[in-house]
mmCIF file of C-alpha atoms in Angstrom:
data_model
loop_
_atom_site.group_PDB
_atom_site.id
_atom_site.type_symbol
_atom_site.label_atom_id
_atom_site.label_comp_id
_atom_site.label_asym_id
_atom_site.label_seq_id
_atom_site.Cartn_x
_atom_site.Cartn_y
_atom_site.Cartn_z
ATOM 1 C CA MET A 21 30.557 -24.397 -2.237
ATOM 2 C CA ASP A 22 27.645 -23.466 0.127
ATOM 3 C CA LEU A 23 28.238 -19.669 -0.392
ATOM 4 C CA VAL A 24 27.996 -20.529 -3.969
ATOM 5 C CA LYS A 25 24.798 -22.133 -4.063
ATOM 6 C CA ALA A 26 23.009 -19.305 -1.936
ATOM 7 C CA VAL A 27 24.400 -17.102 -4.049
ATOM 8 C CA ILE A 28 23.235 -18.616 -7.208
ATOM 9 C CA ALA A 29 19.966 -18.894 -5.508
ATOM 10 C CA ALA A 30 19.444 -15.112 -4.524
ATOM 11 C CA TRP A 31 20.443 -13.649 -7.883
ATOM 12 C CA VAL A 32 17.128 -16.448 -10.055
ATOM 13 C CA ILE A 33 14.785 -15.741 -7.204
ATOM 14 C CA VAL A 34 15.293 -11.341 -7.874
ATOM 15 C CA SER A 35 15.580 -11.825 -11.029
ATOM 16 C CA LEU A 36 12.533 -14.259 -11.746
ATOM 17 C CA VAL A 37 10.474 -11.126 -9.427
ATOM 18 C CA GLY A 38 11.331 -8.803 -11.536
ATOM 19 C CA CYS A 39 10.128 -5.380 -12.254
ATOM 20 C CA THR A 40 6.690 -3.613 -12.893
ATOM 21 C CA SER A 41 6.362 -0.128 -13.380
ATOM 22 C CA MET A 42 3.320 2.309 -14.366
ATOM 23 C CA GLN A 43 3.163 2.794 -18.216
ATOM 24 C CA PRO A 44 1.306 4.791 -20.118
ATOM 25 C CA LEU A 45 -1.505 3.398 -22.751
ATOM 26 C CA PRO A 46 -1.125 4.353 -25.914
ATOM 27 C CA GLY A 47 -3.634 6.630 -27.668
ATOM 28 C CA ASP A 48 -4.962 9.979 -26.962
ATOM 29 C CA PRO A 49 -7.656 10.747 -24.295
ATOM 30 C CA VAL A 50 -10.280 10.539 -26.587
ATOM 31 C CA GLN A 51 -9.323 6.791 -27.518
ATOM 32 C CA TYR A 52 -9.656 5.958 -23.777
ATOM 33 C CA ARG A 53 -13.485 6.027 -24.187
ATOM 34 C CA TYR A 54 -13.028 3.319 -27.022
ATOM 35 C CA SER A 55 -10.341 0.999 -25.682
ATOM 36 C CA MET A 56 -10.236 0.843 -21.866
ATOM 37 C CA HIS A 57 -12.140 -2.525 -21.833
ATOM 38 C CA ARG A 58 -9.611 -3.849 -23.706
ATOM 39 C CA HIS A 59 -6.731 -2.495 -21.573
ATOM 40 C CA VAL A 60 -8.288 -2.075 -18.116
ATOM 41 C CA THR A 61 -9.813 -4.908 -16.355
ATOM 42 C CA PRO A 62 -11.135 -5.396 -12.778
ATOM 43 C CA GLY A 63 -7.976 -6.153 -10.566
ATOM 44 C CA ARG A 64 -5.823 -4.229 -13.013
ATOM 45 C CA ASP A 65 -3.918 -1.976 -10.969
ATOM 46 C CA VAL A 66 -4.293 2.158 -12.523
ATOM 47 C CA ARG A 67 -2.982 5.228 -11.994
ATOM 48 C CA VAL A 68 -5.603 8.125 -13.641
ATOM 49 C CA THR A 69 -5.058 11.747 -14.373
ATOM 50 C CA THR A 70 -7.998 14.054 -15.056
ATOM 51 C CA THR A 71 -8.829 16.853 -16.766
ATOM 52 C CA GLY A 72 -8.096 19.228 -13.440
ATOM 53 C CA GLY A 73 -4.843 17.643 -12.878
ATOM 54 C CA SER A 74 -6.271 15.620 -10.064
ATOM 55 C CA ILE A 75 -3.938 11.944 -10.285
ATOM 56 C CA HIS A 76 -5.726 8.799 -8.561
ATOM 57 C CA GLU A 77 -3.896 5.547 -8.095
ATOM 58 C CA PHE A 78 -6.416 2.475 -7.477
ATOM 59 C CA ARG A 79 -7.035 -1.046 -8.079
ATOM 60 C CA VAL A 80 -10.023 -1.313 -10.676
ATOM 61 C CA ARG A 81 -13.151 -2.714 -9.207
ATOM 62 C CA THR A 82 -15.590 -1.828 -11.907
ATOM 63 C CA LEU A 83 -15.203 -0.713 -15.183
ATOM 64 C CA THR A 84 -18.729 0.885 -17.222
ATOM 65 C CA ASN A 85 -19.039 2.866 -20.417
ATOM 66 C CA ASP A 86 -18.658 6.007 -18.476
ATOM 67 C CA HIS A 87 -16.912 5.481 -15.156
ATOM 68 C CA VAL A 88 -13.660 3.691 -14.001
ATOM 69 C CA SER A 89 -13.892 3.005 -9.719
ATOM 70 C CA GLY A 90 -11.685 1.159 -7.229
ATOM 71 C CA ARG A 91 -9.760 1.325 -4.455
ATOM 72 C CA SER A 92 -6.406 2.609 -3.311
ATOM 73 C CA PHE A 93 -4.118 0.818 -1.622
ATOM 74 C CA ASP A 94 -4.945 2.926 1.463
ATOM 75 C CA GLY A 95 -8.750 2.100 1.050
ATOM 76 C CA THR A 96 -9.740 5.571 -0.624
ATOM 77 C CA GLU A 97 -12.595 4.909 -3.220
ATOM 78 C CA HIS A 98 -12.187 6.309 -6.264
ATOM 79 C CA GLN A 99 -14.196 6.765 -9.223
ATOM 80 C CA VAL A 100 -13.643 8.834 -12.262
ATOM 81 C CA GLU A 101 -15.654 9.723 -15.388
ATOM 82 C CA ILE A 102 -13.811 8.074 -18.146
ATOM 83 C CA ALA A 103 -14.284 11.183 -20.755
ATOM 84 C CA THR A 104 -12.298 13.701 -17.872
ATOM 85 C CA ILE A 105 -9.247 11.260 -17.784
ATOM 86 C CA THR A 106 -6.309 12.861 -19.816
ATOM 87 C CA LYS A 107 -3.578 10.436 -18.770
ATOM 88 C CA LEU A 108 -3.980 6.590 -18.313
ATOM 89 C CA GLU A 109 -1.301 4.389 -16.787
ATOM 90 C CA THR A 110 -1.638 0.953 -16.226
ATOM 91 C CA LEU A 111 1.159 -1.631 -13.760
ATOM 92 C CA GLN A 112 3.521 -3.529 -16.119
ATOM 93 C CA PHE A 113 6.012 -5.438 -16.341
ATOM 94 C CA ASP A 114 8.995 -3.888 -16.953
ATOM 95 C CA ARG A 115 11.446 -5.767 -19.165
ATOM 96 C CA ALA A 116 14.588 -3.320 -19.005
ATOM 97 C CA ARG A 117 14.325 -2.651 -15.376
ATOM 98 C CA THR A 118 14.320 -6.086 -14.730
ATOM 99 C CA ILE A 119 17.082 -6.670 -16.810
ATOM 100 C CA ALA A 120 18.557 -3.894 -15.365
ATOM 101 C CA LEU A 121 18.026 -5.345 -11.887
ATOM 102 C CA GLY A 122 19.339 -9.051 -12.867
ATOM 103 C CA ALA A 123 22.650 -7.746 -14.020
ATOM 104 C CA THR A 124 23.211 -5.096 -11.143
ATOM 105 C CA VAL A 125 22.711 -7.836 -8.499
ATOM 106 C CA GLY A 126 24.385 -10.856 -10.818
ATOM 107 C CA ALA A 127 27.352 -8.300 -10.627
ATOM 108 C CA ILE A 128 27.255 -7.631 -6.568
ATOM 109 C CA LEU A 129 26.810 -11.246 -6.121
ATOM 110 C CA LEU A 130 29.824 -12.090 -8.436
ATOM 111 C CA THR A 131 32.056 -9.176 -6.354
ATOM 112 C CA VAL A 132 31.088 -11.034 -3.090
ATOM 113 C CA LEU A 133 31.880 -14.088 -4.564
ATOM 114 C CA VAL A 134 35.528 -13.247 -5.846
ATOM 115 C CA VAL A 135 36.270 -11.341 -2.649
ATOM 116 C CA GLY A 136 35.306 -14.700 -0.707
ATOM 117 C CA TRP A 137 37.421 -16.893 -2.664
ATOM 118 C CA LEU A 138 40.422 -14.324 -2.760
ATOM 119 C CA GLY A 139 39.624 -13.908 1.102
ATOM 120 C CA ARG A 140 40.167 -18.147 1.145
ATOM 121 C CA GLN A 141 43.288 -17.849 -1.147
ATOM 122 C CA ASP A 142 44.843 -15.989 1.546
ATOM 123 C CA ARG A 143 44.608 -18.513 4.313
#
């Protein structure tokens, strides 16, 4: 019975953690100038693509009417002019991936339980 409790606990933990992924903000680049402050706040993780094709991924530190800036996980500082942004993505909870992860982990754990139970029946 301890194995069952451990398996259920593992499944609950994995399911609660969930998945996040970079998801594009709705609208076109011209609208970003007007909607940035609504969707992007300091502390938020973003991926920005500019007109030159550069991709910047960082945690926002400051946001003005003209620029968004922050630091990437490797310590690189980024400052991007809002007018040059062609694609803006933010890290968001992804319900579909979380459900898929929970179902997959649940199926694996159920298989482990069934195989373990069948192994005990053979004794």
